[in-house]
Amino acid sequence: MKNEKPLILISNDDGVNAKGLHELVNALAGLGEIIVMAPDGPRSGASCAITSEYPIKYHEVEQKQDLTIYKCNGTPVDCMKLALFELLPRCPDLILSGINHGDNSSVNIHYSGTMGVVIEGCLKGIPSIGFSLCNHAVDADFSKMLPYVRQIVVETLKNGLPQGTCLNVNAPMADEIRGVRICRQTKGEWTNEWKQNNHPRGGKYFWLTGSYSNLEPKAEDTDQWALSNNFIAITPVQVDMTAYTFLDELKHWNLAL
Amino acid sequence: MKNEKPLILISNDDGVNAKGLHELVNALAGLGEIIVMAPDGPRSGASCAITSEYPIKYHEVEQKQDLTIYKCNGTPVDCMKLALFELLPRCPDLILSGINHGDNSSVNIHYSGTMGVVIEGCLKGIPSIGFSLCNHAVDADFSKMLPYVRQIVVETLKNGLPQGTCLNVNAPMADEIRGVRICRQTKGEWTNEWKQNNHPRGGKYFWLTGSYSNLEPKAEDTDQWALSNNFIAITPVQVDMTAYTFLDELKHWNLAL
């Protein structure tokens, strides 16, 4: 085991052809053996969704030295479960997701298929990191963040992560990145989330859209403050969602029959 | 406002025709005005997924005193967003989800469309509760848990919930429920998650399945301990996923370039 290269499993939610995925793979050259299992098309907003209603298939797309790429018809989390239990020769040393075309800071973590991959990896006890760039463009320029991506991966391979903890890394669209900030999740809110249209044969239909509001724009310890000040935001995330601070109060509610 | 009945918004992930949804509605008789916006079919495992790739539509299904039911072609979270921004006359006093046919305790919270509804409600600042029964059967018997459901709703309407906190309520399949326990999320793990089949025209396909292991079966403060001892498990859940206990250590990593 000691002499083996690190095994790095990668997925995303923008699909196997997304630029961000290939930028991530290229940024890791020489760090280990890489296996990609990515959705066969876009799965933005897939969260931790899993597929129980139809069967899942996967296919090899590309194989060269230290890199094998597969695609699958499932969700980002399905990709992880399939790779871990049906494909990989051993437990990976690291799971990476992205680089996502778009911001996954603040409340977006809950909707993010990118972070779905990471939460699944973390639930399986494997150090896991999601990378996102605050730019939705298909041809977004990832170059400024790539040295940081590599350094974060190197440090994670060296230090590991505590059980139940993973990382959500978001990068600003900036000409000059000022460095890295360790952050907490910003309190924020989406409103006006639908654009209504009239169907030509009657009735209305709705496209999901929305306006985001940062509810604490001056809080310098938040991921969105870091991003808006041109820092890379690293938010450690835990998969135990228990609200520990409310346990005692809840025990005093009148819930006996 | 003071003289209005409470407005209660309900959804689920088993779809508008699921027995558990109608059992929940019936259990709340007289507590307020109820509006249901539920998916038009099963969305188990939908997590907090949202739909950006196709348009969303909704239709009224039923209208009678204090109850209006709509169905929608989106995910459970889409149902919430649509009801909140396009349908409801005012902000609801409470959001409920379920009653789910199946266990949403432990790590299942991450995959659950039932809890997707609840997390969305909580992100919007509205007291929100998910109800689930540890029985997947279409015709499951919900009767034993219904008096507890009603009491939990009454107490939540009276006390409210802290901002950013919601409730995950799971009920055991038991002839006799012993009462309610306030719990934390159990550490658990799914393994062997695929059943493989051969396609008649060549190739393999996979159905998602799996074995669940409780990694701390003796911990009496966990939701799964409560359930296996015939208690209703109430787990308070927070939408801030920051791993606060890891912030300081992470600040000492070498992440400068």
XYZ file of C-alpha atoms in Angstrom, chain A residues 116-246:
131
model
C -23.525 16.130 -3.305
C -20.447 14.247 -4.513
C -18.422 15.624 -1.619
C -21.018 14.841 1.053
C -21.301 11.283 -0.293
C -17.527 10.868 -0.147
C -17.505 12.206 3.393
C -20.336 9.853 4.452
C -18.122 7.001 3.211
C -15.231 8.194 5.395
C -13.031 9.445 2.535
C -11.416 12.937 2.510
C -13.510 14.900 0.002
C -13.311 18.387 -1.525
C -15.605 20.343 -3.851
C -14.187 23.085 -6.092
C -16.317 25.797 -7.691
C -15.654 28.994 -9.626
C -18.051 31.959 -9.424
C -18.652 31.946 -13.176
C -21.359 29.973 -14.983
C -19.880 30.394 -18.476
C -19.216 27.198 -20.438
C -15.752 28.523 -21.357
C -14.974 30.140 -17.958
C -11.303 30.866 -17.257
C -10.188 28.626 -14.372
C -6.476 29.433 -14.642
C -6.182 31.800 -11.669
C -7.548 29.264 -9.183
C -5.658 26.180 -10.381
C -2.446 26.688 -8.337
C -4.626 26.967 -5.207
C -6.574 23.845 -6.172
C -3.334 21.901 -6.435
C -2.023 23.229 -3.129
C -5.284 22.395 -1.304
C -5.144 18.841 -2.709
C -1.485 18.441 -1.677
C -2.254 19.606 1.868
C -5.316 17.358 2.135
C -3.364 14.294 0.964
C -0.772 15.152 3.631
C -3.055 16.055 6.557
C -6.263 14.146 5.867
C -9.601 15.462 7.131
C -11.489 14.610 10.336
C -14.217 11.948 10.012
C -17.506 13.566 9.019
C -15.826 16.731 7.720
C -15.271 17.767 4.096
C -14.315 20.987 2.273
C -16.319 23.377 0.090
C -13.860 25.515 -1.900
C -15.145 28.462 -3.940
C -12.998 30.771 -6.063
C -13.809 34.345 -7.108
C -13.785 35.608 -10.688
C -10.856 37.957 -10.220
C -7.861 39.070 -12.218
C -5.779 38.690 -9.070
C -6.615 36.224 -6.277
C -5.472 37.624 -2.909
C -5.027 34.266 -1.185
C -7.130 31.841 0.866
C -9.613 32.464 3.692
C -11.045 29.810 6.027
C -14.763 30.643 6.332
C -18.172 29.731 7.611
C -21.308 29.349 5.451
C -22.961 32.740 4.788
C -26.606 33.252 5.752
C -28.353 34.084 2.492
C -31.692 33.785 0.737
C -33.058 33.243 -2.751
C -36.254 35.144 -3.679
C -38.398 35.719 -6.805
C -37.442 32.292 -7.967
C -39.602 31.856 -11.095
C -39.884 33.350 -14.537
C -43.403 32.780 -15.819
C -44.303 32.154 -19.468
C -47.527 31.423 -21.333
C -47.690 28.148 -23.203
C -48.765 28.547 -26.855
C -51.529 25.957 -26.304
C -52.735 27.500 -23.028
C -51.647 27.506 -19.403
C -48.539 28.803 -17.729
C -45.128 27.324 -17.128
C -42.233 28.424 -14.942
C -38.446 28.452 -15.245
C -36.425 28.383 -12.043
C -34.343 31.534 -11.629
C -34.119 33.949 -8.692
C -32.315 36.771 -6.920
C -29.830 36.002 -4.161
C -29.475 38.213 -1.078
C -26.553 38.020 1.334
C -28.166 38.503 4.771
C -24.861 39.355 6.478
C -22.725 41.186 3.888
C -20.427 42.727 6.501
C -19.489 39.464 8.261
C -15.802 39.017 7.420
C -15.708 35.363 8.514
C -18.181 34.233 5.798
C -17.501 32.546 2.475
C -19.279 35.269 0.503
C -17.236 38.038 2.145
C -14.068 36.217 1.097
C -15.312 35.820 -2.478
C -16.414 39.423 -2.840
C -12.978 40.492 -1.600
C -11.193 38.291 -4.167
C -10.109 35.541 -1.774
C -10.558 31.796 -2.280
C -13.171 30.699 0.314
C -12.595 27.356 2.041
C -15.602 26.345 4.149
C -15.252 23.155 6.213
C -18.560 21.265 6.116
C -19.944 18.596 8.441
C -22.404 15.868 7.503
C -23.911 15.702 11.000
C -26.776 18.194 10.621
C -27.989 17.955 14.233
C -28.841 21.358 15.751
C -27.069 20.619 19.050
C -27.769 24.063 20.507
C -31.545 23.430 20.332
